[in-house]
Amino acid sequence: MTTQSAAGSRYRLFLERFPVRRFVLVLLALVIAYGGAAGSIATLRAGRFSGEVWANLFISGVARGSVYAIIALGYTLVYGILFIINFAHGEVFMAGAFTAYFVAVGLASKGMLESNPIISIGILFVVSSLVSMGVAILLERIAYRPLRGAPRLVPLITAIGASLFLQYTFRGFYGANARAYPTIPAIQGTWEIGSFPVQKVHLISILGAVALWLVLFWIVERTRVGREMRAVGEDREIAALMGVDVDRTIVFTFGIGGALAGAAGILYVFLFNQVIFTMGFFPGLKAFTAAVLGGIGSITGAALGGLILGILETVGPNLFLDGAGVPSPNQLIPIVAFGILVLVLIFLPGGFLGAPDDKSRA
Amino acid sequence: MSHLLDVKGLSIRFGGVQAVNKVDFHADPGEIVGVIGPNGAGKTTLFNIITGFYSPDEGTMIFDGHNISGLKPNALTRLGMARTFQSVRLFNAMTVLENAMVGQHTRTKAGVWGALTRSSKTKSEEDRIRERAREVLAFFGDRLSGREDALASDLAYADRRRLEIARAMATDAKLLLLDEPAAGMNPAEKDGLISQIGRLRSELGYSIILIEHDMPVIKSVSDRVVALDHGEKITEGTYDEVSTNKQVIEAYLGKAAEESHL
Amino acid sequence: MTPELRRSVRQGLIGGAVVLYLASVGMLVAFDARAIITNVVNFATVLIVITFAAFGYLAGRPGKGGEPAQPFLLAGAVTGAVAGATVGVVAVLVDFLITGLEWDVRSMWTSVSPTLMELLSFGQSPIVGALLMTLLGFTAGLAAGSLHLATTITRKVILLGLMAFVFGALGAPLFKVMLDGMHIPNRWLFDRDGLTITGAIVLFAAFGLARLGSFRVGGPRQALLKVPGTSEKNLRWVISVLALLGIAVLPWIVNDFVSDVLGFVGLYILLGLGLNIVVGFAGLLDLGYVAFYAVGAYSVAILTARSSYLVGGSVTAPAVAGYTNFWVAVPITILIAVVIGVAIGAPVLRLRGDYLAIVTLGFGEIIRTLVLSDWLKAKFGGPQGLTEVAAVPFFGLNTRDPQILYYLIYAFAGLALFISYRLKTSRVGRAWAAMREDEDIAEGMGVSVIKYKLLAFATGAAVGSLGGAFFAAKLSVANPGSFTLLVSINVLAVVVLGGIGSIPGVVVGSLVLVGLPELLREFGEFRLHIYGAILIAIMILKPEGLIPDKRRALELHQPDHQPEKSVLSAEATEGIQ
């Protein structure tokens, strides 16, 4: 048996009291901050990029971030009321954009994309949103509803399975090849803002995202069903006692998250022009990162997180890494996204706008 | 200075609420201290701070001569402190015996190497763990001993409470912190509990701090009673002193009055 | 419409939708290439029949109190017929779209090929095909529904017979190779890649009768115990010895290809056992497990490679590199993996379960991205990776030969198995079990949560890196393409299918998920698709897996009582509000 003195030796107690984790974290933070700052300074000193390049990177970052933000809303809504990470949300996003591709091709063959761009784009948004919404609702019904109240690990594994299943389902439906969206001439080129040229697609994505975000905000804050969503998120049982139809509310949440993902899918193809069955996975993960960054469960947080992530992704590698002599820094974009995810979860698990950490050590 | 546990000026805040406010508190070797107070008085929060689950905003804590602030629950267990929980929390997927065996964790050493080689040392250690676990189960008579291979989740409610105490005993603690051990028990079971708590001290030499709402239990076992309300210690003394204290009565009655008002 | 009828119709519609799904993702056409009874019936048709029958069976299930909720035959038949009609009607519609409206359906739904249309209409005109499909549904549903009328024993006997027949047919190529390897004549049983009619009858009858026989004595185990001189204990011994013997002789009765597949299965057993320690024992969902596999492969590659890029060219070689003996490299590799495991684990282990999963996934991707990048190309070879990794030196044997490497891999898998068992049943295993069930309480009982989580991470990393080391030595390369997220998910699927926390489960999971798709090439294409379906289905229907670990099964069925915020009492909640 351990003797008393060993159990309580000063040395051992000191070691246990020493906040090893915090120490490591602070050290890590310092290293990263130093690296980032040194890289940035070196990049700016070298002056390889003009102010205009930076501005363009910034705007494309905002545009990209807007798309992340809209996808992130789906994660946040579902997490906010069910406390599960809907890992397959990226695939919901893919489903809409991929299906709408065929509509776009149909429209293009009729010349609609040229003659009636606004109506065509409207149709694309509707189709994509409806498909994604349908997939999201089916997903809830088949994969998640039977698992309410199961240990955390269970729906998470299901979600991973669902992600894989949906990817390969759509591969089976529409084939394994990447397909290029037909171009919509009306949104090509640039607009001059002041004397500064901004790509039309960037501006449209940003404005579209703002509109979608406002609609969602209105639904959640001002409508009856939004109130019910918040009530279910607060306490499912009490909400049910108060007469809220919990199942319907959850279906609605998945549906609206899906519809937003579908709409984001169209914004995404404006920016990246291509669809393939795997296209949802990484944007999905990045959107999740955005949701966590802003504070999961918070609608404003999702927007904020998306923007920050988008900007860091486009500006970050060039700013931090280029000057540090790293070749082809844009290859390392995934590291920015995942690095942020890891760091946020370590340092700020509640995100920027999430609930503050409580005092429990456990 | 000879207090077993000595806590001074303990405070913790959750958001805007001062859950525990400058509480001084001590327990001596071989003493049974009762902690009372209405719901939300900060009793369990106090336990959570003492046992290392929360870190306090202010205050010092000395246990058995060691400064224990900043230590994690597992280190405190090793130093000789063990607790039970208000809402019984057993390892439900484990058997009764295994639950008690977990309690021996800090008193034993076998690591990966021991597990792989299964040396005679490891084996005898494992035997000792089992023996000690049986010993603590036997304290509660047949109710636990007779069912050592049953799953913890299959036990009756009162037995689950007993097993939780047994598991705490298995840590070879000096000080047991029991959080509402009598909750949900019927009068006969409460009487049994009262005598068992008494025996824990007289036969086995444990010091005990218990939170309890049940006044007869507090009255029968406590040497000293501490009353909390709104996170502050309002008084301290023998049961008779505390139970006639005006503030204490107000704290309880005030609460009752409010409730009847609703 | 009575509720019973409505239920049957609904089940039938779902059944039809399932068949249509299988058709539209291309499974039916792909599986049509696989014969069940050669020249008689292919797997696609069998799959359709199984679907109809399954829904007919479900619809005909008696109500809760054992009382028949409705006439079984009718329910089954209606369900089957509705399912068949659904498929038939949709097929007719699609045919109309293609031939009538001349819409090129295939430009969108790539799987809607002429072959599929022919398959769904049994080579007849669309309308006749639809009628035949309805008839098929009706018959299958009727037969399945009538199973409810039979006694439990009869039902089980028939089901096992049918399963034996289907699996026997699916496994025909493998079994044929094995029988050939043992010089057992099998022309009467197998014909090319399917069964003969005789073979089908024999398999059905043999397994059915065996099941019937075992019922007589109360199950197969009891049947064996009836043999004089056996007891539980020596029965277990006999089974273990037989299993070992089986593993030992297996490479010699199958061909090189199958040995190679078995080698992969062994590799996945190794990886699965490693992940099982992390997920199953310690309860930490690690989605970046591939990182350790990659660390193992790359470390061994760097240490042992005779790679030209290291020696020649303008690229600078790492400080310690090349030409190290594999057996010297392995302990170094394991050490590196453990260090990386602890370094990754230490900052994140306090995170809640689902966040931990995502963070580990992130780490896995970070490591892959780094390895792929131009930035570190000098160290890791970029997208091409490292080549010319040395073979495992082993008493001068050629370990690139799958049959030889097989033994090495299984020896280490056996070691991992031993380690798993010993850890699980020790003080360490008990601490893990306590921790994964209730972290707070485990810590309250003196278990240092950080220490035991790190221990699990490190042990898992060590085992995983061992897998990577063999992988690199087996293929003689280590490149980033082999270390994608999908590997992590595959290993997770292996663990989940077998049963989280279950050691024999890992073996079974690897055989089923890694072995079968390699052997059944038609399935290979749909491997990930099916993995996804399995992960969902297992979690919903049987979260404890095929071979459940007893304790883990209990935990997985416990409702989630962990509060959202880690709060230890109601009082503290009040405090927070």
XYZ file of N, CA and C in Angstrom, chain A residues 254-327:
222
model
N -34.606 20.755 -39.045
C -33.799 20.099 -40.072
C -34.157 20.655 -41.450
N -35.447 20.835 -41.659
C -35.894 21.321 -42.962
C -35.313 22.684 -43.280
N -35.367 23.573 -42.340
C -34.904 24.927 -42.617
C -33.385 24.954 -42.752
N -32.712 24.136 -41.915
C -31.255 24.024 -42.060
C -30.902 23.482 -43.436
N -31.669 22.482 -43.875
C -31.429 21.899 -45.193
C -31.668 22.914 -46.298
N -32.779 23.642 -46.200
C -33.083 24.623 -47.243
C -31.966 25.658 -47.342
N -31.469 26.091 -46.188
C -30.365 27.058 -46.208
C -29.132 26.447 -46.861
N -28.871 25.176 -46.532
C -27.702 24.518 -47.130
C -27.862 24.444 -48.637
N -29.085 24.146 -49.090
C -29.330 24.081 -50.520
C -29.060 25.429 -51.176
N -29.557 26.485 -50.561
C -29.321 27.819 -51.104
C -27.826 28.132 -51.112
N -27.168 27.760 -50.012
C -25.717 27.983 -49.949
C -25.019 27.222 -51.065
N -25.576 26.066 -51.420
C -24.998 25.267 -52.503
C -24.940 26.065 -53.801
N -26.017 26.818 -54.085
C -26.016 27.616 -55.317
C -24.988 28.746 -55.217
N -24.908 29.385 -54.042
C -23.886 30.425 -53.871
C -22.498 29.831 -54.078
N -22.354 28.617 -53.561
C -21.060 27.938 -53.667
C -20.687 27.700 -55.139
N -21.659 27.241 -55.949
C -21.295 27.000 -57.352
C -21.072 28.309 -58.102
N -21.678 29.388 -57.652
C -21.322 30.678 -58.248
C -19.825 30.922 -58.074
N -19.336 30.581 -56.898
C -17.932 30.867 -56.585
C -17.000 29.823 -57.187
N -17.392 28.558 -57.122
C -16.431 27.509 -57.477
C -16.795 26.727 -58.723
N -18.058 26.921 -59.220
C -18.388 26.433 -60.552
C -18.456 24.948 -60.786
N -18.268 24.135 -59.783
C -18.142 22.711 -60.044
C -18.931 21.903 -59.034
N -19.499 20.806 -59.478
C -20.144 19.915 -58.515
C -19.611 18.496 -58.680
N -19.513 17.824 -57.558
C -19.105 16.420 -57.538
C -19.636 15.845 -56.231
N -19.792 14.533 -56.193
C -20.475 13.976 -55.020
C -19.721 14.174 -53.710
N -18.426 14.432 -53.792
C -17.663 14.636 -52.550
C -17.593 16.100 -52.137
N -18.243 16.971 -52.915
C -18.039 18.405 -52.703
C -18.518 18.900 -51.338
N -19.385 18.154 -50.685
C -19.973 18.660 -49.454
C -19.106 18.477 -48.228
N -18.202 17.520 -48.300
C -17.540 17.121 -47.058
C -16.709 18.230 -46.415
N -15.771 18.760 -47.181
C -14.902 19.762 -46.559
C -15.597 21.095 -46.293
N -16.421 21.599 -47.237
C -17.186 22.795 -46.853
C -18.013 22.536 -45.597
N -18.547 21.316 -45.479
C -19.319 20.984 -44.287
C -18.475 21.100 -43.031
N -17.276 20.509 -43.082
C -16.398 20.578 -41.915
C -16.006 22.012 -41.608
N -15.760 22.772 -42.668
C -15.362 24.157 -42.440
C -16.517 24.951 -41.860
N -17.714 24.659 -42.353
C -18.867 25.348 -41.795
C -19.042 24.973 -40.330
N -18.774 23.715 -40.029
C -18.844 23.314 -38.620
C -17.833 24.109 -37.803
N -16.618 24.237 -38.366
C -15.605 25.042 -37.707
C -16.115 26.458 -37.477
N -16.761 27.011 -38.507
C -17.281 28.362 -38.382
C -18.303 28.433 -37.260
N -19.171 27.410 -37.204
C -20.205 27.402 -36.166
C -19.565 27.350 -34.784
N -18.528 26.526 -34.645
C -17.857 26.407 -33.353
C -17.126 27.696 -33.010
N -16.514 28.268 -34.033
C -15.746 29.503 -33.840
C -16.645 30.603 -33.313
N -17.832 30.715 -33.886
C -18.741 31.768 -33.447
C -19.450 31.415 -32.150
N -19.469 30.159 -31.817
C -20.199 29.729 -30.630
C -21.371 28.917 -31.096
N -21.269 27.592 -30.977
C -22.292 26.753 -31.573
C -23.620 26.968 -30.850
N -24.677 27.027 -31.607
C -25.972 27.349 -31.038
C -26.354 28.808 -31.273
N -25.378 29.622 -31.649
C -25.656 31.046 -31.847
C -25.750 31.376 -33.338
N -26.832 32.018 -33.729
C -27.044 32.328 -35.143
C -26.110 33.442 -35.597
N -25.978 34.442 -34.768
C -25.023 35.511 -35.081
C -23.610 34.950 -35.103
N -23.345 34.057 -34.168
C -22.022 33.443 -34.091
C -21.659 32.719 -35.374
N -22.637 32.034 -35.958
C -22.354 31.298 -37.194
C -21.906 32.264 -38.290
N -22.596 33.400 -38.378
C -22.230 34.381 -39.399
C -20.825 34.907 -39.151
N -20.590 35.268 -37.904
C -19.282 35.812 -37.540
C -18.186 34.789 -37.808
N -18.424 33.569 -37.350
C -17.433 32.504 -37.527
C -17.152 32.249 -38.995
N -18.203 32.210 -39.799
C -18.023 31.973 -41.223
C -17.143 33.039 -41.853
N -17.437 34.283 -41.536
C -16.659 35.377 -42.129
C -15.193 35.296 -41.719
N -14.970 35.105 -40.431
C -13.582 35.054 -39.960
C -12.835 33.918 -40.651
N -13.499 32.758 -40.717
C -12.835 31.605 -41.320
C -12.554 31.864 -42.800
N -13.543 32.393 -43.506
C -13.359 32.657 -44.926
C -12.191 33.602 -45.177
N -12.135 34.650 -44.398
C -11.064 35.639 -44.601
C -9.708 35.031 -44.262
N -9.677 34.306 -43.135
C -8.398 33.687 -42.754
C -7.933 32.704 -43.827
N -8.882 32.027 -44.427
C -8.488 31.044 -45.443
C -7.870 31.669 -46.664
N -8.426 32.788 -47.104
C -7.875 33.385 -48.324
C -6.667 34.251 -48.026
N -6.781 35.040 -46.971
C -5.680 35.966 -46.666
C -4.581 35.255 -45.897
N -5.000 34.378 -44.967
C -4.071 33.782 -44.020
C -2.817 33.165 -44.615
N -2.970 32.160 -45.463
C -1.765 31.481 -45.938
C -0.802 32.434 -46.627
N -1.355 33.348 -47.433
C -0.468 34.280 -48.126
C 0.229 35.217 -47.155
N -0.531 35.616 -46.139
C 0.026 36.585 -45.200
C 1.022 35.940 -44.248
N 0.599 34.854 -43.622
C 1.447 34.255 -42.576
C 2.585 33.436 -43.158
N 2.290 32.725 -44.241
C 3.232 31.698 -44.666
C 4.163 32.156 -45.791
N 3.634 32.981 -46.679
C 4.428 33.335 -47.842
C 5.759 33.954 -47.420
N 5.669 34.889 -46.491
C 6.887 35.569 -46.048
C 7.808 34.635 -45.307
N 7.247 33.584 -44.712
C 8.083 32.650 -43.975
C 8.802 31.697 -44.926
N 8.631 31.940 -46.223
C 9.356 31.127 -47.188
C 8.734 29.777 -47.440
N 7.452 29.625 -47.117
C 6.795 28.355 -47.397
C 6.338 28.368 -48.851
N 6.756 27.393 -49.644
C 6.324 27.374 -51.027
C 4.848 26.985 -51.145
